[in-house]
Amino acid sequence: MTFRDMTGSIRSILTGMSAYHKNGLKSDDCLGNIGVLSKSELAKLTGLKNGCEFRIVKINDKGEIVDVYRSAREAGRKNYMSYQAILDRINGRVKSLYAPDGYVYVKDKDRDIQEAIRKIELDSIKKARIGLQKAIHVQFDF
């Protein structure tokens, strides 16, 4: 088998596959550091490393967790919204706390969930005070 035959057979094996560095160092081209995965497997692997893929939590107006989704796209698909509307709320690009469907969406991290629940509590307190007038100050002379 000649070198030309070997490279042709390697290319036919690798069709639809992607090579990657196992340790993440692009400068380390050692043969033991090069792995081969399908493009979908590689996307899952690199997406988890760079933080692009994260779970989404859906919280109602009482501060209860209603549902958990694998990604913003799944949350958008299941709630009939664009995933960008959910991402905008998660990243703080929108002033409104609630999404158009009346729920709050946050990343599945304890700190983010607690912060969202606190904002919901403050919002409900603010809504409860609407319509109440401040009592006038009365001074009694005895």
CSV table of C-alpha atoms in Angstrom, one decimal:
chain,number,residue,atom,x,y,z
A,1,MET,CA,0.0,0.0,0.0
A,2,THR,CA,1.5,3.3,-1.0
A,3,PHE,CA,1.3,6.6,0.9
A,4,ARG,CA,-1.2,7.9,-1.6
A,5,ASP,CA,-3.5,4.9,-1.0
A,6,MET,CA,-3.2,5.3,2.8
A,7,THR,CA,-4.2,9.0,2.7
A,8,GLY,CA,-7.2,8.2,0.4
A,9,SER,CA,-8.4,5.5,2.8
A,10,ILE,CA,-8.0,7.8,5.8
A,11,ARG,CA,-10.0,10.5,4.1
A,12,SER,CA,-12.8,8.1,3.3
A,13,ILE,CA,-12.9,7.0,6.9
A,14,LEU,CA,-12.9,10.6,8.1
A,15,THR,CA,-15.6,11.9,5.8
A,16,GLY,CA,-18.2,13.6,8.0
A,17,MET,CA,-15.9,13.6,11.0
A,18,SER,CA,-13.9,16.3,12.6
A,19,ALA,CA,-10.4,16.2,14.3
A,20,TYR,CA,-9.9,17.9,17.6
A,21,HIS,CA,-7.2,18.3,20.3
A,22,LYS,CA,-8.1,16.1,23.3
A,23,ASN,CA,-6.3,18.3,25.8
A,24,GLY,CA,-7.6,21.6,24.3
A,25,LEU,CA,-4.1,22.8,23.4
A,26,LYS,CA,-4.0,23.7,19.7
A,27,SER,CA,-0.2,23.8,19.7
A,28,ASP,CA,0.1,20.1,20.9
A,29,ASP,CA,-0.1,18.1,17.6
A,30,CYS,CA,1.0,14.8,19.1
A,31,LEU,CA,-0.8,11.9,17.5
A,32,GLY,CA,-2.1,10.7,20.9
A,33,ASN,CA,-3.7,14.2,21.4
A,34,ILE,CA,-5.7,14.2,18.2
A,35,GLY,CA,-9.1,12.7,18.4
A,36,VAL,CA,-11.9,12.2,15.8
A,37,LEU,CA,-15.6,12.8,16.4
A,38,SER,CA,-18.7,13.4,14.4
A,39,LYS,CA,-19.6,17.1,14.1
A,40,SER,CA,-22.6,16.8,16.4
A,41,GLU,CA,-20.5,15.1,19.1
A,42,LEU,CA,-17.8,17.7,18.8
A,43,ALA,CA,-20.4,20.5,19.1
A,44,LYS,CA,-21.7,19.0,22.3
A,45,LEU,CA,-18.2,18.6,23.7
A,46,THR,CA,-17.0,22.1,22.8
A,47,GLY,CA,-20.3,23.7,23.7
A,48,LEU,CA,-20.1,22.4,27.2
A,49,LYS,CA,-16.5,23.7,27.6
A,50,ASN,CA,-17.1,27.3,26.5
A,51,GLY,CA,-20.3,27.8,28.5
A,52,CYS,CA,-22.6,28.2,25.4
A,53,GLU,CA,-24.9,25.3,26.5
A,54,PHE,CA,-26.6,25.8,29.8
A,55,ARG,CA,-29.9,24.7,31.4
A,56,ILE,CA,-32.8,27.1,31.7
A,57,VAL,CA,-35.2,27.3,34.7
A,58,LYS,CA,-38.8,28.6,34.3
A,59,ILE,CA,-40.1,30.3,37.5
A,60,ASN,CA,-43.7,31.4,38.1
A,61,ASP,CA,-44.9,34.7,39.8
A,62,LYS,CA,-44.9,32.9,43.2
A,63,GLY,CA,-41.2,32.0,43.0
A,64,GLU,CA,-41.8,28.3,42.3
A,65,ILE,CA,-39.8,26.4,39.7
A,66,VAL,CA,-42.2,25.2,37.1
A,67,ASP,CA,-39.9,23.6,34.5
A,68,VAL,CA,-36.3,23.0,33.5
A,69,TYR,CA,-35.1,23.0,29.9
A,70,ARG,CA,-31.8,21.7,28.4
A,71,SER,CA,-31.2,25.0,26.4
A,72,ALA,CA,-32.7,28.3,25.5
A,73,ARG,CA,-33.8,26.9,22.2
A,74,GLU,CA,-35.8,24.1,23.9
A,75,ALA,CA,-37.4,26.6,26.3
A,76,GLY,CA,-38.4,28.8,23.4
A,77,ARG,CA,-39.8,25.9,21.4
A,78,LYS,CA,-41.9,24.5,24.2
A,79,ASN,CA,-43.2,27.9,25.3
A,80,TYR,CA,-43.9,29.2,21.7
A,81,MET,CA,-41.4,32.1,22.0
A,82,SER,CA,-38.2,32.9,20.2
A,83,TYR,CA,-35.1,31.6,22.0
A,84,GLN,CA,-33.6,35.1,21.7
A,85,ALA,CA,-36.4,36.5,23.9
A,86,ILE,CA,-35.4,34.1,26.6
A,87,LEU,CA,-31.7,34.8,26.1
A,88,ASP,CA,-32.3,38.5,26.4
A,89,ARG,CA,-34.0,38.1,29.8
A,90,ILE,CA,-31.2,35.8,31.0
A,91,ASN,CA,-28.5,38.2,30.0
A,92,GLY,CA,-30.3,41.3,31.4
A,93,ARG,CA,-30.9,43.1,28.1
A,94,VAL,CA,-34.6,43.6,28.8
A,95,LYS,CA,-35.9,45.8,31.7
A,96,SER,CA,-39.0,43.7,32.2
A,97,LEU,CA,-38.6,40.8,34.7
A,98,TYR,CA,-41.3,38.7,33.2
A,99,ALA,CA,-41.2,37.2,29.7
A,100,PRO,CA,-44.3,37.6,27.4
A,101,ASP,CA,-45.8,34.4,28.7
A,102,GLY,CA,-45.7,35.7,32.4
A,103,TYR,CA,-42.8,33.6,33.6
A,104,VAL,CA,-39.2,34.4,34.6
A,105,TYR,CA,-36.4,32.5,32.9
A,106,VAL,CA,-32.9,32.1,34.4
A,107,LYS,CA,-29.9,29.9,34.1
A,108,ASP,CA,-29.9,26.8,36.3
A,109,LYS,CA,-27.4,28.2,38.8
A,110,ASP,CA,-28.3,28.6,42.5
A,111,ARG,CA,-27.2,32.2,42.6
A,112,ASP,CA,-29.3,33.2,39.5
A,113,ILE,CA,-32.3,31.3,40.8
A,114,GLN,CA,-32.2,33.0,44.2
A,115,GLU,CA,-31.7,36.4,42.6
A,116,ALA,CA,-34.7,35.9,40.4
A,117,ILE,CA,-36.9,34.7,43.3
A,118,ARG,CA,-35.8,37.8,45.3
A,119,LYS,CA,-36.7,40.1,42.3
A,120,ILE,CA,-40.1,38.3,42.1
A,121,GLU,CA,-40.7,38.9,45.8
A,122,LEU,CA,-39.8,42.6,45.5
A,123,ASP,CA,-42.1,43.0,42.5
A,124,SER,CA,-45.0,41.4,44.3
A,125,ILE,CA,-44.5,43.7,47.3
A,126,LYS,CA,-44.4,46.7,45.0
A,127,LYS,CA,-47.6,45.6,43.3
A,128,ALA,CA,-49.3,45.1,46.7
A,129,ARG,CA,-48.5,48.6,47.8
A,130,ILE,CA,-50.1,50.2,44.7
A,131,GLY,CA,-53.3,51.9,45.7
A,132,LEU,CA,-52.4,52.3,49.4
A,133,GLN,CA,-52.0,55.9,50.5
A,134,LYS,CA,-49.5,56.9,53.1
A,135,ALA,CA,-51.3,57.8,56.4
A,136,ILE,CA,-51.2,61.4,57.4
A,137,HIS,CA,-49.3,62.2,60.5
A,138,VAL,CA,-51.6,63.0,63.5
A,139,GLN,CA,-50.3,64.6,66.6
A,140,PHE,CA,-52.3,64.2,69.8
A,141,ASP,CA,-52.3,66.9,72.6
A,142,PHE,CA,-53.0,65.4,76.0
